[in-house]
PDB file of C-alpha atoms in Angstrom:
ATOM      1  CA  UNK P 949      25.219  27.740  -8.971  1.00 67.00           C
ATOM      2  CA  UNK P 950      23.122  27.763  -5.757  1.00 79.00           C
ATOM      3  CA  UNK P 951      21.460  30.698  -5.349  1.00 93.00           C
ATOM      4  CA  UNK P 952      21.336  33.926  -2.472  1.00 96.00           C
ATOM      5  CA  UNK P 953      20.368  32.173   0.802  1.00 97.00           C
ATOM      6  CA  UNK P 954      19.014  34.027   3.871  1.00 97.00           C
ATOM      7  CA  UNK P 955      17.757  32.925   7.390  1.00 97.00           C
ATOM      8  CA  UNK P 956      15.791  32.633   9.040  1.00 97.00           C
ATOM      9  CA  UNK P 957      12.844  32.960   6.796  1.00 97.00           C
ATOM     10  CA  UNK P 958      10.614  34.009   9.638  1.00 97.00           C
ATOM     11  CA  UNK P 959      10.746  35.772  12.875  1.00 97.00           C
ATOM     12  CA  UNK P 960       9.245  36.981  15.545  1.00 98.00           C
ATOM     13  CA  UNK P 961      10.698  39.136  18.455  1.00 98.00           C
ATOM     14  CA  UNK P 962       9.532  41.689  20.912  1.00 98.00           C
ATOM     15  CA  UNK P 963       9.925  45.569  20.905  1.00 98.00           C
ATOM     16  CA  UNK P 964      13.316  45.972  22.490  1.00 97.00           C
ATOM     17  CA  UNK P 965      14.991  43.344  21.233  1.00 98.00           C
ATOM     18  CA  UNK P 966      17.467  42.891  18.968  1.00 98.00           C
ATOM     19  CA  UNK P 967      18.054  40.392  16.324  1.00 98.00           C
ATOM     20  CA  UNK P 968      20.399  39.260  13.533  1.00 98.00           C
ATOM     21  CA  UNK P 969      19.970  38.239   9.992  1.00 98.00           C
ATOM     22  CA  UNK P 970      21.860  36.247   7.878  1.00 98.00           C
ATOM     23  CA  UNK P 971      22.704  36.168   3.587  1.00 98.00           C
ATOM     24  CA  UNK P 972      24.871  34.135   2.360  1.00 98.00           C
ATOM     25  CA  UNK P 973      25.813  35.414  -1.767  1.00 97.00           C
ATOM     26  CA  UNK P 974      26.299  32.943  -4.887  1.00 96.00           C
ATOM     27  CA  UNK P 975      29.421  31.618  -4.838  1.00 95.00           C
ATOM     28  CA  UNK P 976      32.140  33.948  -6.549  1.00 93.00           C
ATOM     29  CA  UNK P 977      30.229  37.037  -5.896  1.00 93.00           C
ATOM     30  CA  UNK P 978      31.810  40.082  -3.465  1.00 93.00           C
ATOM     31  CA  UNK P 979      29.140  42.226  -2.911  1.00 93.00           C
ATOM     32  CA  UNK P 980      25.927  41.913  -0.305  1.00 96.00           C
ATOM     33  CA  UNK P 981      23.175  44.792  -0.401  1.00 96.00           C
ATOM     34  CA  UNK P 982      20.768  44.597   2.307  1.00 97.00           C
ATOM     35  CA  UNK P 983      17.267  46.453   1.482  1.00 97.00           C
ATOM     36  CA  UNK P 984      13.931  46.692   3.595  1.00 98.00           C
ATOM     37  CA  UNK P 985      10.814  46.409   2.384  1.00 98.00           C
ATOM     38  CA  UNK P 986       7.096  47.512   4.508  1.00 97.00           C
ATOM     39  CA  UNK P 987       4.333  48.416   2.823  1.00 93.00           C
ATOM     40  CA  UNK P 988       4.553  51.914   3.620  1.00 91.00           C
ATOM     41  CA  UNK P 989       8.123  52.849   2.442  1.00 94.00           C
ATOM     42  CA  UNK P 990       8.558  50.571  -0.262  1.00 95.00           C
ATOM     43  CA  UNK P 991      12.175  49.101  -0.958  1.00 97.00           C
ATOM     44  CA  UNK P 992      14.764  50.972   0.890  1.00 96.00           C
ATOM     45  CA  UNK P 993      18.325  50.508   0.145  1.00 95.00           C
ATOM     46  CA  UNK P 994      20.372  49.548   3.619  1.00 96.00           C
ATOM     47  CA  UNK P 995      23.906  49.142   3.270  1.00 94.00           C
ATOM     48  CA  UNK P 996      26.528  47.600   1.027  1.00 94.00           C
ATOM     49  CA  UNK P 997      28.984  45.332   1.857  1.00 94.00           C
ATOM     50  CA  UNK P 998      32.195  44.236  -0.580  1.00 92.00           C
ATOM     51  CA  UNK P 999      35.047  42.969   0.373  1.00 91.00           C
ATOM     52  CA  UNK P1000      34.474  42.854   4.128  1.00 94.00           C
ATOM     53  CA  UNK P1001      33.791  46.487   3.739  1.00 93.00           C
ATOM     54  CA  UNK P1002      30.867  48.563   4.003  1.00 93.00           C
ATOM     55  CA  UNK P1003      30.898  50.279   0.615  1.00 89.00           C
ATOM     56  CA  UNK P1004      27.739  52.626   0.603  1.00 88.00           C
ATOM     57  CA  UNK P1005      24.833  53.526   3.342  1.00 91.00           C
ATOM     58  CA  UNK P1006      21.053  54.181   3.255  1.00 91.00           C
ATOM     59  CA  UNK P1007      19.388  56.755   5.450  1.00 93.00           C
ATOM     60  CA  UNK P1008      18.893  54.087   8.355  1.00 96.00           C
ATOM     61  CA  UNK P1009      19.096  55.139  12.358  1.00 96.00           C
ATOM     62  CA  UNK P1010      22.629  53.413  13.734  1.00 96.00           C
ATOM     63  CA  UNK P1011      20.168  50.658  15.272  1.00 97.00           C
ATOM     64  CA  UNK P1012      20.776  48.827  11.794  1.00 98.00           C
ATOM     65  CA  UNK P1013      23.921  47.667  11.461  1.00 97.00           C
ATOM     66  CA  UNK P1014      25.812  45.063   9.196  1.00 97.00           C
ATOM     67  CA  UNK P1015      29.306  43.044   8.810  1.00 97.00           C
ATOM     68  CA  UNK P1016      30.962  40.375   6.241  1.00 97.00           C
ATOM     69  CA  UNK P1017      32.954  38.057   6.549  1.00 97.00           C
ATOM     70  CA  UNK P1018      35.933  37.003   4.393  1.00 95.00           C
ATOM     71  CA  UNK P1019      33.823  34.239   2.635  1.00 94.00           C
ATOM     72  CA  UNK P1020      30.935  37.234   1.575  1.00 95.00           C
ATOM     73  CA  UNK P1021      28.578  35.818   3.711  1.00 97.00           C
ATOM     74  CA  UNK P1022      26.706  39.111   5.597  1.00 98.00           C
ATOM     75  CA  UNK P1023      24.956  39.537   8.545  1.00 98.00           C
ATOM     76  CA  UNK P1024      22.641  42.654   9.748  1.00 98.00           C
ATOM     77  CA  UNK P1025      21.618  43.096  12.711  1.00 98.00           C
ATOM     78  CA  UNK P1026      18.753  45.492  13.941  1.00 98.00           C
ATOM     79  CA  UNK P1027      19.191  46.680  18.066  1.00 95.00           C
ATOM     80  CA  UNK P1028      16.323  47.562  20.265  1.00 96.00           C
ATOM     81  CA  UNK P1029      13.738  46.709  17.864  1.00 98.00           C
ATOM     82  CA  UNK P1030      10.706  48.773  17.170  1.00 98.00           C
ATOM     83  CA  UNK P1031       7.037  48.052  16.273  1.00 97.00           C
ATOM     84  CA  UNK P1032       8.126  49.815  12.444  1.00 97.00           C
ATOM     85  CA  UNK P1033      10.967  47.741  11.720  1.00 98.00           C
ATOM     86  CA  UNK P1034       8.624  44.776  11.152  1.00 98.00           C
ATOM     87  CA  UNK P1035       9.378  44.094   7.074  1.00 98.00           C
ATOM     88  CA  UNK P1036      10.333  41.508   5.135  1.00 97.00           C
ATOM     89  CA  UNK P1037      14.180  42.040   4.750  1.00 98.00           C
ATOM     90  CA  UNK P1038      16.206  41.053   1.317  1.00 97.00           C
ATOM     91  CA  UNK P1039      19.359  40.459   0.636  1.00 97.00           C
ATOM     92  CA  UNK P1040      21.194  40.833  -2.727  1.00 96.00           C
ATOM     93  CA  UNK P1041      24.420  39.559  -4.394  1.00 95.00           C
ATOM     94  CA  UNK P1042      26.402  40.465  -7.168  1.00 92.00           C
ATOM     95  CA  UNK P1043      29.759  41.131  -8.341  1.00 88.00           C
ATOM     96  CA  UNK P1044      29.750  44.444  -7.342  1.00 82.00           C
ATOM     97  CA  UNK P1045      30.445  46.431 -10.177  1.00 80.00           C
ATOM     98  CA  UNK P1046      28.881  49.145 -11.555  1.00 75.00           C
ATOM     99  CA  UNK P1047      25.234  48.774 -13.060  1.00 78.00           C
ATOM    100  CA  UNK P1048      25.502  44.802 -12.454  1.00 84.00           C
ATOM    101  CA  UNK P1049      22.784  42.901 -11.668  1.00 90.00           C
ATOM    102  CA  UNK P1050      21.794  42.023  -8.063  1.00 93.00           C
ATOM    103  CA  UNK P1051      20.241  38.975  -7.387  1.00 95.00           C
ATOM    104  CA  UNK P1052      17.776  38.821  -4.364  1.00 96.00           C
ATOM    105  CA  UNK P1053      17.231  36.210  -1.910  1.00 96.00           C
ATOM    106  CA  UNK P1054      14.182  34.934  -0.572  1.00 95.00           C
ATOM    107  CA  UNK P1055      14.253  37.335   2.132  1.00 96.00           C
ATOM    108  CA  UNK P1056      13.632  37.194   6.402  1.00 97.00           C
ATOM    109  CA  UNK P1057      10.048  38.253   7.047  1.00 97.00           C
ATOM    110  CA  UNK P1058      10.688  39.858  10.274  1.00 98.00           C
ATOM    111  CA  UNK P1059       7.592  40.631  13.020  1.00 98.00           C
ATOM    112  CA  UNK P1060       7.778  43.140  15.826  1.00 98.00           C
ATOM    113  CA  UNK P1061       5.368  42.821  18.575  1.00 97.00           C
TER     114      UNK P1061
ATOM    115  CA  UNK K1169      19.096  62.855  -6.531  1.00 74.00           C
ATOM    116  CA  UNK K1170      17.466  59.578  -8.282  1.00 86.00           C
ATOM    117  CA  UNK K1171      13.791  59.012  -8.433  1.00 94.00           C
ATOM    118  CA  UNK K1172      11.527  56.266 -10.029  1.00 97.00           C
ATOM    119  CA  UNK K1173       7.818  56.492 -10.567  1.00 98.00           C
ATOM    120  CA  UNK K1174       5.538  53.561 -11.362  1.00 98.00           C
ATOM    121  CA  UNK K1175       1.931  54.904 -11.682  1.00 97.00           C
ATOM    122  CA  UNK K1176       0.044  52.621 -12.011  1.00 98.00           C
ATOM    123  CA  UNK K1177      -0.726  51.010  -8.687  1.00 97.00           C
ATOM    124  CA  UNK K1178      -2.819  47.949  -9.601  1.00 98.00           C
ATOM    125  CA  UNK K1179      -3.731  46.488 -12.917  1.00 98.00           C
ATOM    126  CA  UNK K1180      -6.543  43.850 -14.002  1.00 97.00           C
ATOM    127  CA  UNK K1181      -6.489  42.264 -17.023  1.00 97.00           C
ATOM    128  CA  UNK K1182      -8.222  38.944 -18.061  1.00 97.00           C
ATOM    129  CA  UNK K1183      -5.586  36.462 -19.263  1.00 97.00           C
ATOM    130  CA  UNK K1184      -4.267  36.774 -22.968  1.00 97.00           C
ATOM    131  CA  UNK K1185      -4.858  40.985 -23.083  1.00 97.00           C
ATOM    132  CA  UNK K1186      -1.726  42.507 -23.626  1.00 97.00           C
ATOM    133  CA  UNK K1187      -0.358  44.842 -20.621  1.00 97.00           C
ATOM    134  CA  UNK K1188       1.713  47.589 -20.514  1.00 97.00           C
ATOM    135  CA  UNK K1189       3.748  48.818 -17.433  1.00 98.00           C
ATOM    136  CA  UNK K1190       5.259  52.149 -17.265  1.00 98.00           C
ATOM    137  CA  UNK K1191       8.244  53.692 -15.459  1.00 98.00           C
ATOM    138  CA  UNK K1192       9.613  56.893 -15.478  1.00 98.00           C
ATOM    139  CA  UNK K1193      12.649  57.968 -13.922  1.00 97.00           C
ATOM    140  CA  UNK K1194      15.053  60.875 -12.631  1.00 95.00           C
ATOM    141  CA  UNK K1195      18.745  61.198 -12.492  1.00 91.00           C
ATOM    142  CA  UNK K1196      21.293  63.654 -12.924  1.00 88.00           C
ATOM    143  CA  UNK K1197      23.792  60.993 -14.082  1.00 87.00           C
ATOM    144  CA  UNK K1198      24.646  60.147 -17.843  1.00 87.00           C
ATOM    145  CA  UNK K1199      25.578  56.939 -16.798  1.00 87.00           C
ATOM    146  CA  UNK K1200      23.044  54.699 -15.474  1.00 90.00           C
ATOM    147  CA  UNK K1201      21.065  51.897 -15.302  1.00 91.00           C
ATOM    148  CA  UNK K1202      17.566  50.696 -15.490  1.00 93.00           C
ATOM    149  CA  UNK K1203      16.084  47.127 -14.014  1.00 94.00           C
ATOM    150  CA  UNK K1204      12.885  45.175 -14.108  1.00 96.00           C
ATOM    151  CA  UNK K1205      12.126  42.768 -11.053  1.00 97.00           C
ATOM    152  CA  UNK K1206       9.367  40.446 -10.656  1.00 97.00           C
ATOM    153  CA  UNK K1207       8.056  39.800  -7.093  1.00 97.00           C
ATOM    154  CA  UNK K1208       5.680  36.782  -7.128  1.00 94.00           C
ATOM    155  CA  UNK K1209       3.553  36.432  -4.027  1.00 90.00           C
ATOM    156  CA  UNK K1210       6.851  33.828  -2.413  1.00 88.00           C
ATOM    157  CA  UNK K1211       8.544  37.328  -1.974  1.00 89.00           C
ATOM    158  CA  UNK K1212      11.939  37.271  -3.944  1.00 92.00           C
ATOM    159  CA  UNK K1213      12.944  39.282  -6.127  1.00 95.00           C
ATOM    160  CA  UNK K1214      13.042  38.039  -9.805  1.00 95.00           C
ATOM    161  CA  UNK K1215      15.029  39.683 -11.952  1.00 94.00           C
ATOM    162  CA  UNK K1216      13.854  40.222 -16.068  1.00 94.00           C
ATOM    163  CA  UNK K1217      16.069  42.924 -17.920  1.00 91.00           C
ATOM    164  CA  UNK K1218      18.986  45.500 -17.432  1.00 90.00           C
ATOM    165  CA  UNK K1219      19.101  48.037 -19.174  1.00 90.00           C
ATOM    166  CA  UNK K1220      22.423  50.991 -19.194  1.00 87.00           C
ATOM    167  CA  UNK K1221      21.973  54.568 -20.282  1.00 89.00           C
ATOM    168  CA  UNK K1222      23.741  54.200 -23.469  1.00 86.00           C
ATOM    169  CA  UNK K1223      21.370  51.418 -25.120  1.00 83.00           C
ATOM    170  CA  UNK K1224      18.471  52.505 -26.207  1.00 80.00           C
ATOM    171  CA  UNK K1225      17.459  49.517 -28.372  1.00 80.00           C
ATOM    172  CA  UNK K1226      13.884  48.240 -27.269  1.00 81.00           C
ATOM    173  CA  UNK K1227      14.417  44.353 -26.436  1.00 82.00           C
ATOM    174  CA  UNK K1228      11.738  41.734 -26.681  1.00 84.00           C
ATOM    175  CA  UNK K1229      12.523  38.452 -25.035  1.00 86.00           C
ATOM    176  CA  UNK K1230       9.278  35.890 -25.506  1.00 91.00           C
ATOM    177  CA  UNK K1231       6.214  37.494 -24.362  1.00 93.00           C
ATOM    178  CA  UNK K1232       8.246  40.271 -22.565  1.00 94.00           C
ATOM    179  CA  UNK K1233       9.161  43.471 -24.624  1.00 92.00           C
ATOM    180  CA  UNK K1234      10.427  46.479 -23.104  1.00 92.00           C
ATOM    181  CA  UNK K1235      10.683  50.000 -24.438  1.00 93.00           C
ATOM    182  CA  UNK K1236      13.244  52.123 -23.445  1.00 93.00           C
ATOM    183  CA  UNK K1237      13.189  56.359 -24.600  1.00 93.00           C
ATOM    184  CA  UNK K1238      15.884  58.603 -22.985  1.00 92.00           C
ATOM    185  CA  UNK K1239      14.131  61.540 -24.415  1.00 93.00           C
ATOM    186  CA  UNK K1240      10.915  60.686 -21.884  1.00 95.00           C
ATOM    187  CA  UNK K1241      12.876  59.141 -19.259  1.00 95.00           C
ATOM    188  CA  UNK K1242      10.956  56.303 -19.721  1.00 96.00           C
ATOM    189  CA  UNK K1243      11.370  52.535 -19.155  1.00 96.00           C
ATOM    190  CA  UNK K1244       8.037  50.705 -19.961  1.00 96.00           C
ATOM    191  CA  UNK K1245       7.591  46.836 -19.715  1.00 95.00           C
ATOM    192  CA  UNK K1246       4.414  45.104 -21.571  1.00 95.00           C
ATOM    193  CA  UNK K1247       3.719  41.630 -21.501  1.00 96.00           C
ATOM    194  CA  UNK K1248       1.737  40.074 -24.530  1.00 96.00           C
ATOM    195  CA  UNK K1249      -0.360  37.502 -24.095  1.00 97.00           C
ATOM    196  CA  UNK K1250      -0.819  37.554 -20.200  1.00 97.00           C
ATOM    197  CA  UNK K1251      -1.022  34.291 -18.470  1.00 97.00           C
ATOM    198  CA  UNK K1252      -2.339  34.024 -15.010  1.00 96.00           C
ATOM    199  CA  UNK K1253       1.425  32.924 -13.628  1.00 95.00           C
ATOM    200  CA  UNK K1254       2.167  36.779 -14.431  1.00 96.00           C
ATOM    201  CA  UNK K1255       0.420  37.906 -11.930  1.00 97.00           C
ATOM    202  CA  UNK K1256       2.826  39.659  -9.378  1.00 97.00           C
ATOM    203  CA  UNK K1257       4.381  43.032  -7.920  1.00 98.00           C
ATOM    204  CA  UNK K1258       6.445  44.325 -10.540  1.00 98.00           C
ATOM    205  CA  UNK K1259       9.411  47.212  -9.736  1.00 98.00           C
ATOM    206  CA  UNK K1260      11.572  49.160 -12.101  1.00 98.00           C
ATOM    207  CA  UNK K1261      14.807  50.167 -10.435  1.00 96.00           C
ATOM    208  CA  UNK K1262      17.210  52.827 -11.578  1.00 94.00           C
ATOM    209  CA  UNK K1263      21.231  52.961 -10.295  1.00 90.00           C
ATOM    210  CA  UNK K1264      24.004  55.439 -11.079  1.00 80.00           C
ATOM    211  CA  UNK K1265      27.012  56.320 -10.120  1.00 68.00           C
ATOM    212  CA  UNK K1266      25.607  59.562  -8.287  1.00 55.00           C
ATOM    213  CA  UNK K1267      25.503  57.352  -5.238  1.00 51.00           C
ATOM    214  CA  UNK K1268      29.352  56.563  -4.824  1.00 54.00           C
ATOM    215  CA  UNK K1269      29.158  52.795  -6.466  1.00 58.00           C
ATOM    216  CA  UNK K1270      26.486  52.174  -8.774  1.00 55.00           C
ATOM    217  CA  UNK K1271      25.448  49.654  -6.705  1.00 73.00           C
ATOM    218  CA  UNK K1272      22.241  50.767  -4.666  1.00 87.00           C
ATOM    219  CA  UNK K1273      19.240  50.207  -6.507  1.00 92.00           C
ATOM    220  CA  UNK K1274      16.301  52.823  -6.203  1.00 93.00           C
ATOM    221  CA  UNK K1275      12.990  51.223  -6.417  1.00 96.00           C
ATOM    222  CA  UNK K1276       9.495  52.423  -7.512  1.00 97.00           C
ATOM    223  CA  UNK K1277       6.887  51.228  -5.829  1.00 97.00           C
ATOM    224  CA  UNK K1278       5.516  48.669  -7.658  1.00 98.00           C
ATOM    225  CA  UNK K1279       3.264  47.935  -9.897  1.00 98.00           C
ATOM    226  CA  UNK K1280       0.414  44.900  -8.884  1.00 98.00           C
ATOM    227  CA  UNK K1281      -0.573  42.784 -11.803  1.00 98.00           C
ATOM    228  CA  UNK K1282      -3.702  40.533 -11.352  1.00 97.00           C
ATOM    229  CA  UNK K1283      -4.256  38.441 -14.506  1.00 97.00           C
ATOM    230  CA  UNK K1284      -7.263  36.552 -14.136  1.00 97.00           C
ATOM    231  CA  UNK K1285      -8.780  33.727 -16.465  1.00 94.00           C
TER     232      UNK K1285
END
């Protein structure tokens, strides 16, 4: 099975911006989790998405947002964009039950100038 | 609410020392589960082991072994025999059902492996 694909892999935008990022999950699998990771607040859990519905919420400002579509594939999307939300930005995909495992993608490295 | 706490910041070893990771962790769940993940310097997240609150037999999978003890909270990782290919970020990760779905991960903050010849 192909694995958890994100893109862009790289990008660069301007403070004020917005942008959108793209996952799409191993085939068969329901659930997208979207984490952020900087190197001065670690991995931070986003949102999850199953079934087209946003299951469960991290403590993110409403400039983060997210959406799936009925073939799992997610999206975020992060509005006027500050300096601190440069981060690399994973994606994960599993099944969605309960204690599964979540695979990650290679993640969007994402620079705010 | 859930917490997990890696330490050790950076290790050094010179290649073939055995290493030993630790992770201790925080929930008010009985039902939960514990991950190790692997983030080589590409960035993605690797996973290595899952672990749920009900197992507690230690697991040993090549030169990986990990060491799980309820009554410490603990969740410690030690690689025998390091290579230089270990060398990486390593994160424990707890879930639980506290959080609705079982399905967000809390991270620690790593642990930075440098195995060098």
């Amino acid at each position: 099975k192909a694995g958890v694909t994100q893109t862009p892999r790289y990008l660069i935008k301007t403070r004020g911006q917005q942008v959108t990022l793209s996952c799409s999950p191993i085939s068969g699998h329901r659930s997208v989790s979207w984490y952020q990771q900087t190197p001065g607040q670690g991995l931070q859990f986003l949102f999850e998405y199953f079934s087209e519905t946003q299951r469960n919420k991290g403590n993110f400002p409403g400039r983060f947002s997210g959406r799936q579509f009925s073939n799992s594939r997610s999206e975020m999307n992060v509005s006027t964009l500050e300096l601190g939300d440069s981060a690399l930005y994973l994606c994960a995909s599993s099944d969605g039950l309960a204690g599964v495992v979540q695979y990650f993608g290679p993640g969007t490295r994402l620079t705010v100038t | 609410a859930q917490k997990v706490t890696q330490a050790q910041t950076e290790i050094s070893v010179v290649e073939k020392e055995d290493v030993t990771l630790d992770c201790v962790y925080e929930t008010r769940d009985t039902t939960y589960y514990l991950f190790w993940y692997k983030q080589p310097p590409s960035g993605e997240l690797v996973f290595l082991i899952r672990r749920n609150s009900f197992d507690e037999q230690n697991e040993i999978s090549g030169r990986y072994s990990w060491n799980f003890q309820k009554s410490t909270s603990s969740f410690n990782f030690t690689i025998t025999a390091s290579q230089v290919v270990d060398s990486a970020v390593y994160f424990c990760a707890l879930s639980d059902s506290y959080t609705g779905t079982a399905s967000k991960l809390t991270f620690g903050t790593g642990t930075r492996l440098q195995v060098t010849l």
